[in-house]
Amino acid sequence: MLTTSAITSMYSPTRSRNFFLHLLRKSTTALRPQGHLFLSIPNPDLFLFNVLIKGFSNAHSISLYTHLRKCTLLKPDNFTYAFAIASASTLSDEKVGILLHQHAVVDGYGLDLFVGTAVVDFYLKFWRVDMARKVFDKMSVRDTVSWNSMISGLVRNCCFDDAVWVLGDMLKDGGIRLDSTTVAAVLPALAELQELILGMEVQCLALKLGFHSYLHVLTGLISLYSKCGEIEAAKLLFGEIGRPDLVSYNAMISGYTSNGESECSVKLFRQLLGYGERVNSSTIVGLIPVFHPFRYLNLTTCIHSFCVKSGIISQSSVSTALTTVYSRLNKINSARLLFDESSEKTPASWNAMISGYTQNGLTEAAISLFQEMQISKVSPNLVTVTSILSACAQLGALSLGKWVHGLIKSKNFESNIYVSTALIDMYAKCGGIREALELFDLMVGKNVVTWNAMISGYGLHGQGQDALRLFSEMSHSGVAPNGITFLSLLYACSHAGLVKEGEETFQSMIHDYHFEPLPEHYACMVDILGRAGQLEKALKFIKEMPVEPGAAEWGALLGACVIHKDKKLAQVASERLFELDPENVGYHVLLSNLYSAERNYRLAASVRHDVKRRNLAKIPGCALIEIGETPHVFTSGDRSHPQASAIYAVLEELIRKMKEAGFQTETDTALHDVEEEEKELMINVHSEKLAIAFGIIATEPGTEIRIFKNLRVCVDCHTATKFISKITERVIVVRDATRFHHFKDGLCSCGDYW
DNA sequence: TTAGGGTTAG
């Protein structure tokens, strides 16, 4: 170990400076300024200062620099600045580096090769791409290291296009040779951009220059090929490595995973464990996409216990990755346990848990954890707000959504594409289609998800033509549609009763866009035809499908049979459904409704009995209304609300007025085999009617009433709401399980089509 | 040189 006194004794003109430097390089980690021994050296020269500034390369370097300027007559040179600025890059505060840069500029070293390179690197580490770019462009002399710093820094800042452009400039600059670092730096950018051809050119260059077989180059190439879907090429390269290290294993594992070859991925992972290799967080993270609901649960448990045994569970990236894995497996309790046990909770850990909840539909849990996060003084970041917006959208929590929007504005998160897309989706799903459109129109750089969110928003509100118009705009904008785009379009057609347009979209998807329909697309077509009453055509469509029809298609047909009261076809569909998906209670309910409507109570009862026997519970319907920021939830026949008696009185009065205006209770599809009068009573206290009645009490006359319902709105409530909107002169917006209904002046925006 | 918590359909 080299102590400060040792340095002092070594510092004599007789010793060779190179030898001294050599010793220092070997043992800088052992160096700590003890007292001010060094500073007591008589007349230290600039060389010694520079060597020590470089040697420490941390906050001590900055103290030395300050001492040099304040307590000596020495003048810093380009080396001093280069080393000091490089040290400033390791600090958490950017102010020091900016100040040093200013000093260097004043002293005329701002664009020096070494200083410039250090400055570029510094700015890129602090996410100031523009400043780095400015300095780099002004430098008259640049070497391989400065080009490499620029390229790797741009990649770190996710400026992949720029990184590739800079490589192009570097190649044009004839005097500069690229090295293996250059190649390794640019490969991730090419992988991210899926620039396979350019990547192959870079590979050729690496071959020509003789560093193709370097481990870090090969690893970069494996990742490039995997991300471009060329898994075979990646496999070949992996085979070329004699003794792969952990990093190349990780690249190959995640390559298999992202190409859907889960089995290979898991096999390689097991091989890695078999070699007794340590696994790191990247390995686990790279495996995440392998985990689907109920797959590899055993493997997860093994990985988990491995992480515990080897101690890497204490790394927050590992426990965060495992939290994500458990929530992907729908094992949300295990995820929560891990989250609670993790000692160091980074923003990513919070986000993994919050998004785990939203992705499993546990929106209330997501929101309450979000509140806990704020109590813990962890500041929500881009990812947090995106997840919370998704929870708001699912829940219809407009007031929280608006509050989050305010937070986003205050933190300047609006320009992020995930955030703005989630905002559009939130507004659309909470009934604010106008607000959604305003944000959408203002957005620059929309991706396919953004377009999909807006298209499906239109669909949700029954604006089928607008959805189709937006799709044609999308086609002109150069963003390629995906499966979800077509699904959203088809749903938009379905909700708006646009049969011809739906069929055209389906055909265009296959023939113009060469998109192979998935089961969901077929099901959606069945839904379009079936809802429109073309039941035979729907059946024919199912029978002529090139793939075996599944529960989705038959389910859509059964739904249509119930709407159009076709018992015969319903029996055909349900027989298939009970085989294909015996656990699903929804089909039983649909069938029972159909039998009830036909007054065939014996059959209806037998279906219900079947449901009971198998312990398949029907989801109870409930409706939610927000008054101010307080949500009020009602279930059918609910009397638990403090204002229950007032609510029931208003409802009674409304029903009297409705009947005067010609309203007749629709009891056809009610489940129960009871007397007409009694059925009417049950139906009149459906949750949404109670919520609307409360809305009328709790808001000023003329205020729009917004209701959220977990199930599809029933025919009777739909008709009733139309009457109520006219009688009370209110706009009533109801979001049910599949769409929005805007009631006004006795009419609904869905055109009675839902 | 590997990986990373996030948005769209139902």
Coordinates of C-alpha atoms in Angstrom, one line a residue, chain A residues 85-559:
Chain A
I85 CA -13.1 17.5 -15.9
A86 CA -12.9 13.7 -16.3
S87 CA -13.0 13.5 -12.4
A88 CA -16.0 15.9 -12.4
S89 CA -17.8 13.4 -14.6
T90 CA -17.9 11.0 -11.6
L91 CA -19.6 13.4 -9.3
S92 CA -23.3 13.6 -8.7
D93 CA -23.5 17.4 -9.3
E94 CA -22.9 18.8 -12.7
K95 CA -22.0 22.3 -11.5
V96 CA -18.3 21.5 -10.8
G97 CA -17.7 20.2 -14.3
I98 CA -19.5 23.2 -16.0
L99 CA -17.3 25.6 -13.9
L100 CA -14.1 23.7 -14.9
H101 CA -15.2 23.8 -18.5
Q102 CA -15.5 27.6 -18.2
H103 CA -12.1 27.9 -16.6
A104 CA -10.6 25.8 -19.4
V105 CA -12.2 28.1 -22.0
V106 CA -10.9 31.2 -20.3
D107 CA -7.4 29.7 -20.3
G108 CA -7.7 28.9 -24.0
Y109 CA -7.9 25.1 -23.7
G110 CA -11.6 24.7 -24.4
L111 CA -11.1 23.0 -27.7
D112 CA -7.9 21.2 -27.0
L113 CA -8.0 17.5 -28.1
F114 CA -7.8 16.1 -24.5
V115 CA -9.8 18.8 -22.8
G116 CA -12.4 18.7 -25.5
T117 CA -12.8 15.0 -25.3
A118 CA -13.1 15.1 -21.5
V119 CA -15.7 17.9 -21.8
V120 CA -17.7 15.9 -24.4
D121 CA -17.7 12.9 -22.2
F122 CA -18.7 15.0 -19.2
Y123 CA -21.7 16.6 -20.9
L124 CA -22.9 13.2 -22.3
K125 CA -22.8 11.7 -18.8
F126 CA -25.0 14.5 -17.6
W127 CA -27.5 14.1 -20.4
R128 CA -26.6 17.4 -22.1
V129 CA -26.3 16.1 -25.6
D130 CA -26.5 19.6 -27.2
M131 CA -23.6 20.9 -25.2
A132 CA -21.5 17.9 -26.0
R133 CA -22.4 18.2 -29.7
K134 CA -21.4 21.9 -29.7
V135 CA -18.0 21.3 -28.3
F136 CA -17.3 18.3 -30.4
D137 CA -18.2 20.1 -33.6
K138 CA -15.9 23.0 -32.8
M139 CA -12.9 20.8 -32.1
S140 CA -10.4 21.1 -34.9
V141 CA -8.4 18.0 -34.0
R142 CA -10.2 14.8 -33.1
D143 CA -8.7 11.4 -32.6
T144 CA -10.2 7.9 -32.3
V145 CA -10.8 8.4 -28.5
S146 CA -12.8 11.6 -29.0
W147 CA -14.9 10.0 -31.8
N148 CA -15.5 7.0 -29.6
S149 CA -16.5 9.1 -26.6
M150 CA -19.0 10.9 -28.8
I151 CA -20.5 7.7 -30.3
S152 CA -20.8 5.8 -27.0
G153 CA -22.2 8.8 -25.2
L154 CA -24.8 9.3 -27.8
V155 CA -25.8 5.7 -27.5
R156 CA -26.0 6.1 -23.7
N157 CA -28.3 9.0 -24.3
C158 CA -30.5 6.9 -26.6
C159 CA -29.6 9.1 -29.6
F160 CA -29.1 6.1 -31.8
D161 CA -29.6 7.8 -35.2
D162 CA -27.1 10.5 -34.2
A163 CA -24.6 7.9 -33.1
V164 CA -24.8 6.2 -36.5
W165 CA -24.4 9.5 -38.3
V166 CA -21.3 10.4 -36.2
L167 CA -19.8 7.0 -37.2
G168 CA -20.5 8.0 -40.8
D169 CA -18.7 11.3 -40.3
M170 CA -15.8 9.5 -38.6
L171 CA -15.4 7.1 -41.6
K172 CA -15.5 10.1 -44.0
D173 CA -12.7 11.7 -42.0
G174 CA -9.9 9.7 -43.8
G175 CA -7.2 10.2 -41.2
I176 CA -9.0 8.5 -38.4
R177 CA -8.8 4.8 -37.8
L178 CA -11.7 3.1 -36.0
D179 CA -10.9 0.5 -33.4
S180 CA -12.7 -2.2 -31.6
T181 CA -14.1 0.2 -29.1
T182 CA -15.8 2.2 -32.0
V183 CA -17.4 -0.9 -33.3
A184 CA -18.5 -2.1 -29.9
A185 CA -19.9 1.4 -29.2
V186 CA -22.0 1.7 -32.4
L187 CA -23.3 -1.9 -32.5
P188 CA -26.0 -1.3 -29.8
A189 CA -27.3 1.7 -31.7
L190 CA -27.5 -0.4 -34.9
A191 CA -29.3 -3.1 -32.9
E192 CA -31.7 -0.7 -31.5
L193 CA -32.5 0.7 -34.9
Q194 CA -32.6 -2.8 -36.4
E195 CA -30.1 -1.6 -39.1
L196 CA -29.1 -5.0 -40.2
I197 CA -27.4 -4.0 -43.5
L198 CA -25.3 -1.3 -41.8
G199 CA -24.5 -3.7 -39.0
M200 CA -23.2 -6.2 -41.5
E201 CA -21.0 -3.5 -43.1
V202 CA -19.6 -2.7 -39.7
Q203 CA -19.0 -6.5 -39.2
C204 CA -17.0 -6.6 -42.5
L205 CA -15.0 -3.6 -41.4
A206 CA -14.2 -5.4 -38.1
L207 CA -13.1 -8.5 -40.1
K208 CA -10.9 -6.4 -42.3
L209 CA -9.3 -4.6 -39.4
G210 CA -8.7 -7.9 -37.5
F211 CA -10.8 -7.4 -34.4
H212 CA -13.9 -9.4 -35.4
S213 CA -13.1 -12.1 -32.9
Y214 CA -12.8 -9.8 -29.9
L215 CA -15.3 -10.9 -27.3
H216 CA -17.0 -7.5 -26.9
V217 CA -17.3 -7.2 -30.7
L218 CA -18.8 -10.6 -31.0
T219 CA -21.2 -10.0 -28.1
G220 CA -22.4 -6.8 -29.7
L221 CA -22.9 -8.6 -33.0
I222 CA -24.9 -11.3 -31.3
S223 CA -27.2 -8.7 -29.8
L224 CA -27.5 -6.9 -33.2
Y225 CA -28.5 -10.1 -35.0
S226 CA -30.9 -11.1 -32.3
K227 CA -32.6 -7.8 -32.3
C228 CA -33.0 -7.9 -36.1
G229 CA -34.7 -11.3 -35.8
E230 CA -31.7 -13.2 -37.2
I231 CA -31.3 -15.6 -34.4
E232 CA -29.5 -18.3 -36.5
A233 CA -26.7 -15.8 -37.3
A234 CA -26.5 -14.9 -33.6
K235 CA -26.3 -18.6 -32.7
L236 CA -23.4 -19.1 -35.2
L237 CA -21.5 -16.2 -33.7
F238 CA -22.0 -17.5 -30.2
G239 CA -20.6 -20.8 -31.4
E240 CA -17.5 -19.0 -32.6
I241 CA -16.6 -17.9 -29.1
G242 CA -14.4 -20.5 -27.5
R243 CA -15.1 -19.7 -23.9
P244 CA -18.1 -17.3 -23.7
D245 CA -18.1 -15.1 -20.6
L246 CA -21.2 -14.1 -18.6
V247 CA -21.9 -11.1 -20.8
S248 CA -22.0 -13.1 -24.0
Y249 CA -24.2 -15.7 -22.4
N250 CA -26.5 -12.9 -21.3
A251 CA -26.6 -11.5 -24.9
M252 CA -27.5 -15.0 -26.3
I253 CA -30.1 -15.7 -23.6
S254 CA -31.9 -12.5 -24.2
G255 CA -31.5 -13.0 -27.9
Y256 CA -33.3 -16.3 -27.7
T257 CA -36.0 -14.8 -25.4
S258 CA -36.7 -11.9 -27.7
N259 CA -37.0 -14.2 -30.6
G260 CA -39.6 -16.3 -28.9
E261 CA -37.3 -19.3 -28.5
S262 CA -38.0 -19.6 -24.8
E263 CA -36.9 -23.3 -24.6
C264 CA -33.5 -22.5 -25.9
S265 CA -33.2 -19.5 -23.7
V266 CA -34.0 -21.6 -20.6
K267 CA -31.7 -24.4 -21.8
L268 CA -28.8 -22.0 -22.1
F269 CA -29.6 -20.5 -18.8
R270 CA -29.5 -23.9 -17.2
Q271 CA -26.2 -24.6 -18.9
L272 CA -24.8 -21.4 -17.5
L273 CA -25.8 -22.4 -14.0
G274 CA -24.4 -25.9 -14.6
Y275 CA -21.0 -24.4 -15.2
G276 CA -21.2 -22.9 -11.8
E277 CA -21.1 -19.4 -13.3
R278 CA -22.4 -16.6 -11.3
V279 CA -25.5 -15.0 -12.8
N280 CA -26.0 -11.3 -12.7
S281 CA -29.0 -9.0 -12.9
S282 CA -28.7 -8.8 -16.7
T283 CA -29.2 -12.5 -17.0
I284 CA -32.4 -12.4 -15.0
V285 CA -33.6 -9.3 -16.8
G286 CA -32.9 -10.9 -20.2
L287 CA -35.1 -13.9 -19.2
I288 CA -38.1 -11.8 -18.2
P289 CA -40.0 -12.0 -21.5
V290 CA -39.9 -15.8 -21.3
F291 CA -42.4 -15.7 -18.4
H292 CA -46.0 -16.0 -19.4
P293 CA -48.8 -16.6 -17.1
F294 CA -48.4 -20.0 -15.4
R295 CA -45.2 -20.9 -17.4
Y296 CA -41.9 -21.5 -15.8
L297 CA -43.2 -21.0 -12.3
N298 CA -40.9 -23.7 -11.0
L299 CA -38.0 -22.1 -12.9
T300 CA -38.8 -18.8 -11.3
T301 CA -38.8 -20.3 -7.8
C302 CA -35.4 -21.9 -8.6
I303 CA -34.0 -18.6 -9.9
H304 CA -35.4 -16.8 -6.8
S305 CA -33.7 -19.2 -4.4
F306 CA -30.5 -19.0 -6.4
C307 CA -30.5 -15.2 -6.1
V308 CA -31.1 -15.5 -2.4
K309 CA -28.3 -18.1 -1.9
S310 CA -25.8 -16.1 -3.9
G311 CA -26.8 -12.9 -2.3
I312 CA -27.5 -11.0 -5.5
I313 CA -31.1 -10.6 -4.4
S314 CA -29.8 -7.6 -2.4
Q315 CA -29.1 -5.8 -5.7
S316 CA -32.2 -3.7 -6.5
S317 CA -32.0 -4.5 -10.2
V318 CA -32.3 -8.3 -9.4
S319 CA -35.2 -8.0 -7.0
T320 CA -36.9 -5.6 -9.4
A321 CA -36.5 -8.0 -12.2
L322 CA -37.9 -10.8 -10.1
T323 CA -40.8 -8.6 -9.0
T324 CA -41.6 -8.1 -12.7
V325 CA -41.3 -11.8 -13.4
Y326 CA -43.8 -12.7 -10.6
S327 CA -46.3 -10.1 -11.7
R328 CA -46.0 -11.5 -15.3
L329 CA -46.9 -14.9 -13.8
N330 CA -49.9 -13.4 -12.1
K331 CA -48.2 -14.1 -8.8
I332 CA -48.8 -10.7 -7.6
N333 CA -48.6 -11.6 -3.9
S334 CA -45.1 -13.1 -4.4
A335 CA -44.1 -9.9 -6.3
R336 CA -45.4 -7.8 -3.4
L337 CA -43.5 -9.9 -0.8
L338 CA -40.3 -9.4 -2.7
F339 CA -41.0 -5.7 -3.0
D340 CA -41.7 -5.4 0.7
E341 CA -38.5 -7.3 1.5
S342 CA -36.2 -5.4 -0.7
S343 CA -33.9 -3.2 1.4
E344 CA -33.2 -0.6 -1.1
K345 CA -36.2 0.6 -3.1
T346 CA -35.2 2.5 -6.2
P347 CA -37.8 4.3 -8.4
A348 CA -37.6 1.2 -10.7
S349 CA -38.6 -1.1 -7.8
W350 CA -41.7 1.0 -7.1
N351 CA -42.5 1.2 -10.8
A352 CA -42.2 -2.6 -11.2
M353 CA -44.7 -3.2 -8.4
I354 CA -47.1 -0.4 -9.5
S355 CA -47.1 -1.6 -13.2
G356 CA -47.4 -5.2 -11.9
Y357 CA -50.7 -4.1 -10.3
T358 CA -52.0 -2.2 -13.3
Q359 CA -51.1 -5.0 -15.7
N360 CA -53.0 -7.5 -13.6
G361 CA -56.0 -5.2 -13.4
L362 CA -55.5 -4.4 -9.7
T363 CA -55.9 -0.7 -10.3
E364 CA -56.9 0.3 -6.8
A365 CA -53.8 -1.4 -5.4
A366 CA -51.7 0.4 -8.0
I367 CA -53.1 3.8 -7.0
S368 CA -52.7 3.1 -3.3
L369 CA -49.1 2.1 -3.8
F370 CA -48.5 5.2 -5.8
Q371 CA -49.7 7.2 -2.8
E372 CA -47.4 5.2 -0.5
M373 CA -44.5 6.0 -2.9
Q374 CA -45.2 9.7 -2.5
I375 CA -45.4 9.4 1.3
S376 CA -42.0 7.7 1.1
K377 CA -40.7 10.9 -0.7
V378 CA -39.7 8.9 -3.8
S379 CA -40.4 11.2 -6.7
P380 CA -42.5 9.7 -9.5
N381 CA -40.7 9.5 -12.8
L382 CA -41.8 9.1 -16.4
V383 CA -42.5 5.4 -15.9
T384 CA -44.5 5.9 -12.8
V385 CA -46.9 8.4 -14.3
T386 CA -47.3 6.2 -17.4
S387 CA -48.4 3.3 -15.2
I388 CA -50.7 5.4 -13.1
L389 CA -52.4 6.9 -16.2
S390 CA -53.0 3.3 -17.4
A391 CA -54.6 2.6 -14.0
C392 CA -56.8 5.7 -14.2
A393 CA -57.8 4.7 -17.7
Q394 CA -58.9 1.3 -16.6
L395 CA -60.7 2.6 -13.6
G396 CA -62.3 5.7 -15.3
A397 CA -60.7 7.8 -12.6
L398 CA -60.8 11.1 -14.4
S399 CA -60.1 13.4 -11.4
L400 CA -56.9 11.5 -10.5
G401 CA -56.0 11.4 -14.2
K402 CA -56.3 15.1 -14.4
W403 CA -54.2 15.5 -11.3
V404 CA -51.5 13.3 -12.8
H405 CA -51.7 15.5 -16.0
G406 CA -50.9 18.5 -13.8
L407 CA -47.9 16.7 -12.3
I408 CA -46.7 15.8 -15.8
K409 CA -46.9 19.4 -16.9
S410 CA -44.9 20.5 -13.8
K411 CA -42.2 18.0 -14.5
N412 CA -42.0 18.6 -18.2
F413 CA -42.8 15.0 -19.0
E414 CA -45.3 15.9 -21.8
S415 CA -42.9 15.4 -24.6
N416 CA -42.3 11.7 -23.8
I417 CA -44.1 9.5 -26.1
Y418 CA -45.2 6.9 -23.5
V419 CA -46.5 9.6 -21.3
S420 CA -48.4 11.5 -24.0
T421 CA -49.9 8.3 -25.4
A422 CA -51.0 7.2 -22.0
L423 CA -52.6 10.6 -21.4
I424 CA -54.5 10.3 -24.7
D425 CA -55.7 6.9 -23.7
M426 CA -56.7 8.0 -20.2
Y427 CA -58.8 10.9 -21.5
A428 CA -60.4 8.7 -24.2
K429 CA -61.3 6.0 -21.6
C430 CA -62.5 8.5 -19.0
G431 CA -65.0 10.0 -21.5
G432 CA -62.9 13.0 -22.6
I433 CA -62.6 12.2 -26.3
R434 CA -62.2 15.9 -27.1
E435 CA -59.3 16.4 -24.7
A436 CA -57.7 13.2 -26.1
L437 CA -58.0 14.6 -29.6
E438 CA -56.5 18.0 -28.6
L439 CA -53.5 16.2 -27.1
F440 CA -53.2 13.9 -30.1
D441 CA -53.3 16.8 -32.6
L442 CA -50.6 18.6 -30.7
M443 CA -48.2 15.6 -30.6
V444 CA -45.2 15.4 -32.8
G445 CA -43.6 12.0 -33.4
K446 CA -46.6 9.7 -32.9
N447 CA -45.9 6.0 -33.0
V448 CA -48.2 3.1 -33.8
V449 CA -49.3 2.9 -30.2
T450 CA -50.3 6.5 -30.2
W451 CA -52.4 6.1 -33.3
N452 CA -53.9 2.9 -31.9
A453 CA -54.9 4.6 -28.7
M454 CA -56.7 7.4 -30.6
I455 CA -58.4 5.0 -33.0
S456 CA -59.7 2.8 -30.2
G457 CA -60.8 5.9 -28.3
Y458 CA -63.0 6.8 -31.3
G459 CA -64.3 3.2 -31.4
L460 CA -65.1 3.3 -27.7
H461 CA -67.2 6.4 -28.3
G462 CA -69.0 4.9 -31.3
Q463 CA -67.3 7.3 -33.7
G464 CA -66.5 4.6 -36.3
Q465 CA -66.2 6.9 -39.3
D466 CA -63.7 9.1 -37.4
A467 CA -61.7 6.0 -36.6
L468 CA -61.6 5.0 -40.2
R469 CA -60.6 8.5 -41.2
L470 CA -57.8 8.5 -38.7
F471 CA -56.5 5.2 -40.0
S472 CA -56.2 6.7 -43.5
E473 CA -54.4 9.7 -42.0
M474 CA -52.1 7.2 -40.3
S475 CA -51.4 5.4 -43.5
H476 CA -50.3 8.6 -45.1
S477 CA -48.1 9.6 -42.1
G478 CA -45.8 6.6 -42.8
V479 CA -46.4 4.8 -39.5
A480 CA -47.1 1.1 -40.2
P481 CA -50.2 -0.4 -38.6
N482 CA -50.0 -3.5 -36.5
G483 CA -52.4 -6.2 -35.4
I484 CA -53.9 -4.0 -32.7
T485 CA -54.5 -1.2 -35.2
F486 CA -56.7 -3.5 -37.2
L487 CA -58.4 -4.9 -34.1
S488 CA -59.2 -1.3 -32.9
L489 CA -60.6 -0.5 -36.3
L490 CA -62.7 -3.6 -36.4
Y491 CA -64.1 -2.8 -33.0
A492 CA -64.8 0.7 -34.0
C493 CA -66.8 -0.7 -37.0
S494 CA -68.6 -3.1 -34.7
H495 CA -69.6 -0.4 -32.1
A496 CA -70.9 1.8 -34.9
G497 CA -72.6 -0.9 -36.9
L498 CA -70.4 -0.4 -40.0
V499 CA -70.7 -3.8 -41.5
K500 CA -69.5 -3.0 -45.0
E501 CA -66.5 -1.0 -43.7
G502 CA -65.6 -3.7 -41.3
E503 CA -65.5 -6.3 -44.1
E504 CA -63.4 -4.0 -46.2
T505 CA -61.0 -3.4 -43.4
F506 CA -60.6 -7.1 -42.8
Q507 CA -60.0 -7.8 -46.5
S508 CA -57.6 -4.9 -46.8
M509 CA -55.7 -6.1 -43.7
I510 CA -55.1 -9.4 -45.5
H511 CA -54.5 -8.3 -49.1
D512 CA -53.1 -4.8 -48.9
Y513 CA -51.1 -5.1 -45.7
H514 CA -50.4 -8.8 -45.9
F515 CA -51.4 -9.2 -42.3
E516 CA -52.3 -12.7 -41.1
P517 CA -55.5 -12.4 -39.0
L518 CA -55.2 -13.6 -35.4
P519 CA -58.1 -15.4 -33.6
E520 CA -59.1 -12.0 -32.2
H521 CA -59.5 -10.5 -35.7
Y522 CA -61.8 -13.4 -36.8
A523 CA -63.8 -13.0 -33.6
C524 CA -64.2 -9.4 -34.2
M525 CA -65.6 -10.0 -37.7
V526 CA -68.1 -12.5 -36.3
D527 CA -69.1 -9.8 -33.8
I528 CA -69.6 -7.3 -36.6
L529 CA -71.8 -9.6 -38.7
G530 CA -73.6 -11.0 -35.7
R531 CA -74.5 -7.7 -34.1
A532 CA -75.9 -6.5 -37.4
G533 CA -78.2 -9.5 -37.4
Q534 CA -76.4 -11.4 -40.1
L535 CA -76.2 -14.5 -38.0
E536 CA -76.1 -17.1 -40.8
K537 CA -73.4 -15.1 -42.5
A538 CA -71.5 -15.1 -39.2
L539 CA -71.8 -18.8 -38.9
K540 CA -70.6 -19.3 -42.5
F541 CA -67.7 -17.1 -41.7
I542 CA -66.7 -19.2 -38.7
K543 CA -67.1 -22.4 -40.7
E544 CA -64.9 -21.1 -43.6
M545 CA -62.1 -19.8 -41.3
P546 CA -58.7 -21.2 -42.5
V547 CA -57.9 -21.9 -38.8
E548 CA -59.8 -23.9 -36.2
P549 CA -62.4 -21.5 -34.6
G550 CA -62.0 -21.0 -30.9
A551 CA -63.9 -19.8 -27.9
A552 CA -63.5 -16.1 -29.1
E553 CA -65.4 -16.7 -32.3
W554 CA -68.1 -18.9 -30.9
G555 CA -68.5 -16.5 -28.0
A556 CA -69.0 -13.6 -30.3
L557 CA -71.7 -15.6 -32.2
L558 CA -73.4 -16.5 -28.9
G559 CA -73.5 -12.8 -27.9

